[in-house]
Amino acid sequence: MTLQRKLALFLLAASLAPVVGVGFPILGWAQRELGRRASAEHLARARSGAASISADLAQVDATLSTVAESWRPDRLDEADRRGLLLVLSRQLPAVEASAIVDGEGTTRALLSTRGGAAEEGFLAAVRAAREGTGRGLSLHAYEEAGGGVRLAAVRAIPAADGGRWLVAVRLGTSVVQRRLDAAVPEDGAAYLASGTRLLVTSVRAEPLTEAARGELAERIDRKRAGALLGRSSLAAWAPLAAAPGWSVVVGVPAEVAYAPIVGLRHAALTACALVALGVLALSALLARRISARVARIDAAVRALGEGEVEVRLPEEGRDEIAAVSRTFNAMAEELGSARARLERWNDDLQREVDARTRELREAQAQLLEAQKLAAIGQLGAGAAHEINNPLTGILGNAQLLLEAMPRSNPDRESVEKIEALARRCRDITQKLIRFSQQRAEPDFRELDANRVVAEALALVDGHLRAGGIPLDVSLAEPSPRVKGDPGHLAQVVLNLLSNARTACAGRPGAGIRIATRRAGGDVEIVVSDGGKGIAPEHLPRIFEPFFTTKDQWSNVGLGLSVSYRIVAEHGGRIDVESRAGEGSTFTVRLPAASAAATAA
Ligand SMILES: Nc1ncnc2c1ncn2[C@@H]1O[C@H](COP(=O)(O)OP(=O)(O)O)[C@@H](O)[C@H]1O
Ligand SMILES: [Mg+2]
């Protein structure tokens, strides 16, 4: 069920339940109360109507009995009987016709304004009443030939022959109708009823409907007063004391009696319908607002799920949805910062990986370089071995020749040159062999880097001074410790220094700087010069054995390759930076002694 439906149902129930649960029962109660009061009123009216008609009839009865009993009509002649009737009609103005009938039903006198033939119905009714008439007055209704109900009041008078004569009067309905009119309730009707037949109707009234009359006919009690709260009418009846079997009935149609309640009920129903409509509209409006906000939250949650951590919800209002929005925003905020942290961490990791990869590549390149150098060295050493034997022969023979040759011999100079060149060749081949041979195991021990530098400096110091090359020494204090072979490392520094010296030669002002320093877990020995620098095309080749740009005989291009190998044996590396015409910087990086110890 959607939120809108639930809300509508709830609001409908909340707004209509009091009306349905309380309002309608109250209306029902009010209707019953109204009916009760109306029938009480009707009963009173019926009783007063009955009383006044009874009084009229009592008067008729009294007059009839006095006149008839004192005059004894059976003993009078016809003219006197008519006179008697005349007296009667004078005393009872409501009487329209009167008659005297003997025990056999023969009319003995008749007084009528309409003539004898017109009173056939009246006389028939009086004759018919002979059996049923007791000692008192009896009232009879009959229908006239021309239509319309008439009333006949009949009284029996004992005759001299022991039989009974009847004195009867026809009563005009107008008297009864006046009494009924006085009893008639507002918007209702009043009747004079014989038994269950409603015979005389009040003038001043709407007659009851057929259904209402049927309902009444079933209920009227001839002897006792009563009331009816019927479907079609609200009515009451009261018997006439003066005329047994007759009663006055008073009633109003139910719709008239209940009109105020019906009106109220209609008003309540209309109000209910209006309230229901209003509630539906209100709930639709409310639900639309709520579901729009819920939809916004839904969309935001989805967006967050898809990684849009910057999505935020408006926090307006102080209701639960606003609280959910605030919580959501806090969560998105937290998620955003967590993601930023993760990204930073990822970046750091990436940088770390890049650095490690670069180191690995460099190590690989160094390994390749070392392998290349080793291959070239072995090749050179092989060649040197082959050359060495013939060279020894050449040198020996040249020396033998020189020993035997007098100083004046003009060829002596040539033989001396042969000997010198052979000596140089031997030097070169021996250097080569030394380079390629597995030299004596390096003697590793802990030592001061500054000591190594000082030993190498001692060997080149004189040369530098002689060449007028300025030297700047900057050693870290206390001296960094490295683990290594002091002789081999001094050799490396010496090689670098002598290359720097050569680079500075002939360049006035160009100097050399040597320094030791700590760099992380390593120790660096830096030799830099302001000499001629290395041409870019030479830079990739300077560590190759026999690569040289020098044409002096003492330089055979092995200095840097030997140094490279020594440093590699110590677990370190040599880096070079150089610009042609500006100078070069060689950095030897060795693991510090403590680090080396822990690494070992
Ligand atoms: N400090 C430097 N300044 C300029 N060039 C240098 C320097 N050190 C080395 N070189 C270049 O590297 C080459 C190889 O050096 P090395 O192996 O010591 O052999 P050699 O000194 O016998 O030439 C040198 O010939 C020179 O061209
Ligand atoms: Mg050299």
XYZ file of C-alpha atoms and ligand atoms in Angstrom:
628
model
C 0.000 0.000 0.000
C 1.439 3.364 -0.910
C 2.130 6.006 1.688
C -0.596 8.164 0.161
C -3.253 5.460 0.563
C -2.211 4.710 4.111
C -2.324 8.365 5.022
C -5.710 8.844 3.338
C -7.146 5.816 5.149
C -5.793 6.967 8.462
C -7.075 10.516 8.073
C -10.465 9.288 6.879
C -10.770 6.965 9.828
C -9.621 9.649 12.228
C -12.031 12.259 10.922
C -15.085 10.114 10.213
C -14.945 7.720 13.141
C -16.233 10.287 15.683
C -19.091 11.283 13.382
C -20.046 7.702 12.579
C -19.362 6.316 16.050
C -20.885 9.130 18.098
C -22.801 11.494 15.803
C -25.114 8.960 14.220
C -25.970 7.146 17.462
C -26.746 10.559 18.983
C -28.942 11.331 16.009
C -30.706 7.978 16.477
C -31.220 8.706 20.138
C -32.496 12.199 19.299
C -34.913 10.710 16.794
C -36.282 8.291 19.353
C -36.550 11.085 21.904
C -38.294 13.287 19.399
C -40.722 10.461 18.601
C -41.360 9.871 22.286
C -42.136 13.524 22.893
C -44.229 13.801 19.757
C -46.333 10.803 20.707
C -46.768 12.162 24.223
C -48.011 15.380 22.695
C -50.224 13.474 20.259
C -51.653 11.432 23.064
C -52.529 14.592 24.946
C -54.141 16.039 21.835
C -56.059 12.822 21.154
C -57.245 12.760 24.745
C -58.404 16.347 24.725
C -60.098 15.830 21.345
C -61.777 12.710 22.652
C -62.813 14.519 25.808
C -64.382 17.432 23.953
C -66.237 15.182 21.506
C -67.360 13.011 24.412
C -68.648 16.148 26.157
C -70.604 17.050 23.031
C -72.008 13.565 22.835
C -72.829 13.573 26.546
C -74.788 16.738 26.003
C -76.628 15.094 23.106
C -77.288 12.054 25.251
C -78.481 14.125 28.183
C -80.850 16.090 25.998
C -82.141 12.981 24.253
C -82.757 11.157 27.499
C -84.402 14.057 29.306
C -86.634 14.961 26.413
C -87.509 11.430 25.376
C -88.031 10.011 28.838
C -90.168 12.848 30.055
C -92.243 12.956 26.858
C -92.568 9.165 26.256
C -92.871 9.269 22.436
C -94.721 5.920 22.254
C -97.599 7.547 23.999
C -97.696 10.618 21.771
C -99.522 11.043 18.520
C -97.688 11.777 15.335
C -98.038 15.560 15.560
C -96.672 15.595 19.072
C -93.818 13.350 18.112
C -92.843 15.889 15.437
C -93.181 18.626 18.037
C -90.891 16.661 20.294
C -88.340 16.404 17.496
C -88.650 20.133 16.903
C -87.899 20.790 20.569
C -84.916 18.483 20.281
C -83.477 20.194 17.255
C -83.886 23.517 18.936
C -82.000 22.353 21.964
C -79.243 20.689 19.905
C -78.141 23.055 17.133
C -75.660 20.467 15.774
C -78.474 18.120 14.873
C -79.265 18.075 11.155
C -82.047 15.532 11.210
C -83.909 13.585 13.867
C -86.203 10.588 13.895
C -88.286 8.375 16.175
C -88.392 4.669 15.286
C -90.553 2.064 17.037
C -89.613 -1.439 18.187
C -90.383 -2.870 14.716
C -88.138 -0.388 12.939
C -91.005 1.746 11.595
C -90.296 5.425 11.417
C -92.806 7.152 13.663
C -91.529 10.670 13.151
C -88.868 12.358 11.011
C -87.630 15.897 11.017
C -85.258 16.884 8.254
C -84.453 19.984 6.318
C -83.784 17.822 3.263
C -87.058 15.919 3.145
C -87.848 12.306 4.018
C -86.411 10.636 0.922
C -83.003 12.196 1.479
C -82.781 10.624 4.965
C -83.112 6.967 3.838
C -79.479 6.315 4.762
C -80.012 7.873 8.210
C -83.151 5.864 8.873
C -81.505 2.659 7.654
C -78.604 3.285 10.009
C -81.001 3.874 12.914
C -82.919 0.674 12.083
C -79.683 -1.230 11.853
C -78.681 0.152 15.241
C -81.720 -1.324 16.947
C -79.938 -4.562 17.919
C -76.683 -3.074 19.099
C -78.087 -0.222 21.121
C -77.913 -0.716 24.876
C -79.150 1.556 27.589
C -77.034 4.577 26.794
C -76.281 6.553 23.691
C -74.736 4.782 20.770
C -73.022 6.420 17.885
C -73.167 4.974 14.393
C -71.544 5.955 11.171
C -73.065 5.351 7.801
C -72.300 6.283 4.243
C -74.754 8.339 2.324
C -75.769 7.424 -1.204
C -74.145 10.625 -2.516
C -70.907 9.750 -0.714
C -69.588 11.068 2.562
C -69.838 9.710 6.063
C -72.648 10.738 8.431
C -73.067 10.131 12.142
C -76.162 8.951 13.839
C -76.571 9.176 17.613
C -79.184 6.760 18.824
C -80.851 6.316 22.219
C -83.249 3.595 23.238
C -86.380 4.533 25.193
C -88.518 1.898 26.937
C -91.971 1.719 25.440
C -95.213 1.092 27.245
C -95.622 -2.317 25.533
C -92.287 -3.423 27.028
C -90.438 -2.945 23.719
C -87.891 -0.323 22.895
C -88.323 2.730 20.745
C -85.363 4.678 19.403
C -84.804 8.406 19.291
C -81.997 9.257 16.804
C -80.343 12.377 15.601
C -78.101 12.868 12.640
C -75.114 14.915 13.726
C -73.383 17.248 11.312
C -69.737 16.403 10.910
C -68.817 20.064 11.199
C -69.141 19.968 15.014
C -66.878 16.933 15.227
C -64.539 18.488 12.695
C -64.228 21.646 14.793
C -63.218 19.492 17.763
C -60.781 17.534 15.612
C -59.354 20.781 14.223
C -58.627 21.867 17.776
C -56.743 18.613 18.381
C -54.874 18.467 15.127
C -51.061 18.700 15.551
C -48.923 20.893 13.334
C -48.542 19.398 9.858
C -50.629 16.420 10.943
C -54.196 15.190 10.882
C -56.908 14.201 13.355
C -59.593 11.601 12.811
C -62.650 10.270 14.447
C -62.363 6.518 14.167
C -64.928 3.826 14.597
C -63.054 0.773 15.539
C -60.126 0.830 13.149
C -61.849 2.848 10.461
C -60.834 6.481 10.253
C -64.135 8.086 9.412
C -64.185 11.808 10.044
C -61.226 13.911 9.168
C -60.230 17.271 10.542
C -60.542 20.004 7.965
C -57.362 21.729 8.908
C -54.933 18.986 7.948
C -53.110 16.966 5.432
C -54.614 13.497 5.507
C -52.259 10.676 6.407
C -50.972 8.493 3.601
C -52.548 5.178 2.743
C -49.585 3.338 4.297
C -49.886 5.325 7.498
C -53.596 4.613 7.718
C -52.968 0.900 7.180
C -50.337 0.935 9.904
C -52.745 2.687 12.272
C -55.626 0.345 11.472
C -53.548 -2.540 12.736
C -52.686 -0.880 15.988
C -55.588 1.142 17.271
C -56.910 -0.206 20.535
C -60.713 0.375 20.884
C -60.625 0.511 24.632
C -57.359 2.086 25.659
C -55.454 5.157 24.643
C -52.126 4.499 23.002
C -49.419 5.748 20.700
C -47.688 4.456 17.630
C -44.138 5.237 16.508
C -44.597 3.791 13.069
C -42.645 3.726 9.877
C -45.049 5.989 8.100
C -46.517 7.966 10.929
C -46.325 9.013 14.545
C -49.789 8.760 15.975
C -51.852 8.454 19.168
C -55.444 7.586 19.934
C -57.866 8.017 22.802
C -61.271 6.284 23.084
C -64.433 8.338 23.388
C -65.878 7.839 26.840
C -69.362 8.671 25.555
C -69.255 6.316 22.580
C -67.711 2.881 23.073
C -65.674 1.665 20.077
C -64.985 5.190 18.932
C -61.781 7.048 19.342
C -59.959 10.194 18.313
C -56.782 9.543 16.353
C -54.099 12.179 15.970
C -50.973 11.725 13.854
C -48.272 13.242 11.677
C -46.437 11.614 8.801
C -43.108 10.218 9.972
C -41.164 12.314 7.494
C -42.743 15.435 8.954
C -42.209 14.358 12.539
C -38.618 13.439 11.925
C -37.903 16.306 9.557
C -35.404 18.060 11.917
C -33.510 14.820 12.516
C -33.614 13.918 8.851
C -32.311 17.399 8.094
C -29.579 16.948 10.686
C -28.722 13.542 9.286
C -28.507 14.952 5.784
C -26.349 17.782 7.047
C -24.133 15.269 8.856
C -23.850 13.077 5.776
C -23.033 16.084 3.606
C -20.470 17.197 6.171
C -19.005 13.680 6.198
C -18.759 13.674 2.429
C -17.138 17.097 2.451
C -14.758 16.067 5.218
C -13.873 12.894 3.301
C -13.181 14.914 0.172
C -11.136 17.418 2.138
C -9.232 14.643 3.878
C -8.500 12.923 0.577
C -7.241 16.151 -0.943
C -5.200 16.938 2.167
C -3.719 13.461 2.341
C -2.872 13.557 -1.360
C -1.133 16.869 -0.825
C 0.690 15.688 2.299
C 1.611 12.351 0.780
C 2.869 14.057 -2.374
C 5.131 16.283 -0.285
C 6.364 13.399 1.843
C 6.888 11.067 -1.085
C 8.726 13.796 -2.998
C 11.114 14.125 -0.070
C 11.422 10.362 0.308
C 12.103 10.095 -3.423
C 14.855 12.686 -3.018
C 16.426 10.595 -0.262
C 16.091 7.489 -2.414
C 17.826 9.193 -5.335
C 20.580 10.486 -3.062
C 21.163 7.030 -1.561
C 21.359 5.552 -5.049
C 23.788 8.261 -6.163
C 25.886 7.606 -3.064
C 25.795 3.916 -3.880
C 27.144 4.718 -7.320
C 30.028 6.626 -5.793
C 28.836 10.247 -5.853
C 30.085 11.070 -2.363
C 29.495 14.805 -2.825
C 25.706 14.325 -3.006
C 23.862 16.096 -0.130
C 20.221 16.430 0.958
C 18.494 19.664 2.022
C 18.104 19.693 5.816
C 15.075 22.023 6.021
C 12.451 21.350 8.688
C 12.562 19.644 12.065
C 10.721 16.437 11.256
C 11.989 12.872 10.987
C 12.722 13.189 7.284
C 14.966 16.170 8.003
C 16.674 14.062 10.678
C 17.209 11.264 8.160
C 18.600 13.835 5.700
C 21.014 15.129 8.345
C 22.164 11.614 9.156
C 22.566 10.875 5.470
C 24.646 14.025 4.962
C 26.863 13.150 7.911
C 27.307 9.669 6.498
C 28.117 11.027 3.006
C 30.579 13.465 4.597
C 32.263 10.625 6.485
C 32.294 8.479 3.354
C 33.775 11.347 1.339
C 36.607 11.909 3.774
C 37.214 8.162 4.069
C 37.423 8.006 0.301
C 39.802 10.982 0.193
C 41.980 9.239 2.801
C 41.909 6.084 0.747
C 42.827 7.993 -2.393
C 45.703 9.707 -0.623
C 46.843 6.380 0.691
C 46.539 4.947 -2.808
C 48.585 7.823 -4.231
C 51.235 7.265 -1.587
C 51.247 3.603 -2.422
C 51.517 4.388 -6.121
C 54.465 6.701 -5.491
C 56.095 4.040 -3.357
C 55.555 1.442 -6.075
C 56.927 3.857 -8.699
C 59.998 4.524 -6.587
C 60.566 0.826 -5.998
C 60.078 0.088 -9.687
C 62.565 2.787 -10.595
C 65.080 1.356 -8.123
C 64.513 -2.108 -9.520
C 65.055 -0.849 -13.050
C 68.226 0.906 -12.039
C 69.446 -2.192 -10.247
C 68.658 -4.209 -13.342
C 70.492 -1.698 -15.525
C 73.452 -1.869 -13.169
C 73.431 -5.621 -13.283
C 73.392 -5.509 -17.065
C 76.180 -2.982 -16.999
C 78.184 -5.200 -14.648
C 77.603 -8.235 -16.854
C 78.638 -6.244 -19.891
C 81.764 -5.066 -18.129
C 82.580 -8.569 -16.990
C 82.181 -9.898 -20.514
C 84.337 -7.198 -21.994
C 86.897 -7.724 -19.212
C 87.085 -11.463 -19.837
C 87.450 -10.895 -23.538
C 90.242 -8.408 -22.894
C 91.919 -10.723 -20.401
C 91.815 -13.618 -22.879
C 93.449 -11.431 -25.506
C 96.010 -10.177 -22.973
C 97.006 -13.759 -22.047
C 97.593 -14.617 -25.704
C 99.576 -11.432 -26.242
C 101.544 -11.745 -23.002
C 103.831 -14.656 -24.032
C 105.002 -13.225 -27.380
C 105.303 -9.878 -25.632
C 107.583 -11.345 -22.971
C 109.665 -12.800 -25.810
C 109.884 -9.428 -27.562
C 110.826 -7.637 -24.330
C 113.420 -10.264 -23.339
C 115.057 -10.244 -26.769
C 115.044 -6.467 -26.922
C 116.764 -6.333 -23.516
C 119.281 -8.988 -24.588
C 119.986 -6.970 -27.743
C 120.499 -3.796 -25.719
C 122.898 -5.468 -23.366
C 125.034 -6.689 -26.201
C 124.798 -3.461 -28.203
C 127.510 -0.782 -27.733
C 126.247 2.679 -26.890
C 127.588 4.051 -30.111
C 125.515 1.715 -32.190
C 123.188 3.860 -34.310
C 120.392 1.209 -34.015
C 120.432 1.362 -30.246
C 117.811 4.126 -30.119
C 115.378 2.020 -32.151
C 115.905 -1.040 -29.936
C 115.369 1.146 -26.837
C 112.034 2.350 -28.317
C 111.061 -1.285 -28.966
C 111.861 -2.143 -25.372
C 109.847 0.845 -23.998
C 106.824 0.072 -26.163
C 106.969 -3.608 -25.254
C 107.098 -2.585 -21.580
C 103.989 -0.456 -22.042
C 102.221 -3.319 -23.786
C 103.103 -5.562 -20.876
C 101.777 -2.998 -18.383
C 98.524 -2.871 -20.267
C 98.174 -6.633 -20.529
C 99.000 -6.991 -16.831
C 96.400 -4.389 -15.892
C 93.936 -6.238 -18.049
C 94.730 -9.553 -16.481
C 94.514 -8.000 -13.046
C 91.106 -6.485 -13.944
C 89.647 -9.728 -15.137
C 91.229 -12.059 -12.619
C 89.304 -12.823 -9.499
C 91.475 -10.852 -7.228
C 92.143 -11.757 -3.696
C 88.948 -11.826 -1.658
C 88.307 -8.286 -0.482
C 89.048 -7.890 3.183
C 85.793 -6.395 4.569
C 85.876 -4.579 7.871
C 84.334 -1.574 9.494
C 86.244 1.569 8.710
C 85.995 5.338 8.577
C 84.985 6.762 5.209
C 87.068 9.830 6.057
C 90.149 7.583 6.480
C 89.688 6.135 2.995
C 89.474 9.633 1.524
C 92.548 10.801 3.453
C 94.625 7.836 2.197
C 93.703 8.514 -1.420
C 94.285 12.242 -1.016
C 97.752 11.641 0.342
C 98.678 10.031 -2.980
C 97.396 12.822 -5.270
C 97.946 15.823 -3.025
C 101.402 16.583 -4.379
C 100.289 16.305 -7.981
C 97.372 18.651 -7.384
C 99.516 21.234 -5.726
C 102.038 20.979 -8.519
C 99.300 21.528 -11.067
C 97.914 24.501 -9.104
C 94.501 22.879 -8.790
C 92.528 24.069 -5.727
C 91.199 21.319 -3.481
C 88.257 21.617 -1.145
C 87.832 18.825 1.388
C 84.614 18.638 3.407
C 84.369 15.566 5.589
C 81.385 14.621 7.747
C 82.149 14.601 11.477
C 82.163 12.192 13.125
C 83.368 10.138 10.264
C 80.678 7.913 8.764
C 81.502 4.242 9.084
C 81.323 1.825 6.200
C 82.116 -1.841 5.887
C 84.640 -2.541 3.197
C 88.143 -3.277 2.006
C 90.220 -0.140 2.794
C 92.706 -0.718 -0.057
C 90.036 -1.275 -2.702
C 87.971 1.695 -1.601
C 91.063 3.954 -1.528
C 91.744 2.764 -5.087
C 88.250 3.900 -6.125
C 88.693 7.373 -4.592
C 92.135 7.623 -6.125
C 90.775 6.800 -9.580
C 88.076 9.455 -9.265
C 90.544 12.049 -8.005
C 93.025 11.384 -10.784
C 90.282 11.656 -13.425
C 89.179 14.952 -11.837
C 92.753 16.192 -11.879
C 93.082 15.358 -15.578
C 89.777 17.125 -16.313
C 90.954 20.276 -14.538
C 94.384 20.331 -16.111
C 94.886 23.349 -18.367
C 91.759 25.055 -17.042
C 92.842 27.832 -14.764
C 90.682 28.189 -11.681
C 89.014 24.814 -12.094
C 89.136 23.002 -8.719
C 88.230 19.776 -7.052
C 85.950 19.215 -4.141
C 85.822 16.009 -2.138
C 83.263 15.331 0.563
C 81.858 12.573 2.755
C 78.323 12.644 4.060
C 75.541 10.486 5.424
C 72.533 9.907 3.201
C 69.795 7.886 4.843
C 71.225 4.460 5.641
C 74.104 5.080 3.228
C 77.392 6.918 3.193
C 78.337 9.014 0.183
C 81.787 9.975 -1.016
C 81.445 12.764 -3.541
C 84.198 13.870 -5.905
C 83.314 16.842 -8.047
C 85.402 18.997 -10.295
C 85.028 22.145 -12.328
C 86.880 20.568 -15.228
C 85.978 20.046 -18.838
C 83.028 17.758 -18.181
C 81.900 14.719 -20.176
C 80.307 14.967 -23.601
C 76.722 13.552 -23.588
C 77.590 10.942 -26.191
C 80.438 9.629 -23.977
C 78.443 9.510 -20.780
C 76.845 6.074 -21.371
C 80.253 4.524 -22.097
C 82.653 5.855 -19.426
C 82.327 2.762 -17.213
C 83.271 0.405 -20.052
C 86.759 -1.105 -19.766
C 89.198 0.534 -22.165
C 86.969 3.462 -22.883
C 89.160 6.511 -22.768
C 89.336 9.892 -24.374
C 92.921 10.420 -23.278
C 95.949 9.816 -25.441
C 98.564 9.582 -22.661
C 100.079 6.148 -22.426
C 99.272 5.859 -18.753
C 95.543 6.130 -19.422
C 94.068 2.941 -20.746
C 90.407 3.453 -19.830
C 90.248 1.007 -16.944
C 89.979 3.408 -13.966
C 86.207 3.807 -13.870
C 85.410 0.213 -14.804
C 87.612 -1.095 -11.987
C 86.052 1.401 -9.571
C 82.574 0.377 -10.670
C 83.329 -3.236 -9.985
C 84.849 -2.556 -6.559
C 81.879 -0.458 -5.461
C 79.467 -3.095 -6.736
C 81.328 -5.719 -4.667
C 80.680 -3.506 -1.617
C 76.935 -3.450 -2.326
C 77.087 0.189 -3.441
C 76.886 2.181 -6.654
C 78.520 5.032 -8.527
C 76.444 7.799 -10.074
C 77.706 10.518 -12.338
C 76.369 13.908 -13.265
C 78.254 15.971 -15.812
C 77.879 18.875 -18.211
C 80.393 19.337 -20.954
C 82.503 22.459 -20.245
C 81.255 22.859 -16.681
C 82.511 19.880 -14.678
C 81.485 16.530 -13.298
C 80.334 15.033 -10.009
C 80.897 11.353 -9.155
C 78.989 10.038 -6.157
C 80.005 6.753 -4.551
C 77.213 5.454 -2.377
C 78.017 2.705 0.109
C 75.835 1.146 2.773
C 76.659 2.533 6.227
C 78.404 0.068 8.518
C 75.517 -0.404 10.946
C 73.030 -0.742 8.055
C 75.361 -3.191 6.323
C 75.624 -5.129 9.553
C 71.891 -5.356 9.908
C 71.529 -6.172 6.199
C 74.075 -8.969 6.508
N 86.257 13.864 -13.973
C 86.149 13.662 -15.299
N 86.020 14.709 -16.139
C 85.912 14.506 -17.501
N 85.935 13.296 -18.074
C 86.095 12.229 -17.273
C 86.209 12.336 -15.866
N 86.359 11.087 -15.338
C 86.341 10.237 -16.394
N 86.222 10.907 -17.568
C 86.081 10.328 -18.909
O 85.940 8.941 -18.768
C 86.919 8.254 -19.492
C 87.227 6.949 -18.819
O 87.880 7.176 -17.618
P 88.794 6.057 -16.974
O 88.040 4.802 -16.967
O 89.317 6.556 -15.706
O 89.919 5.892 -18.049
P 91.146 6.855 -18.350
O 91.244 7.809 -17.246
O 92.260 5.920 -18.466
O 90.751 7.477 -19.633
C 87.995 9.245 -19.554
O 88.835 8.997 -20.694
C 87.304 10.563 -19.684
O 86.933 10.807 -21.000
Mg 91.290 7.301 -15.286
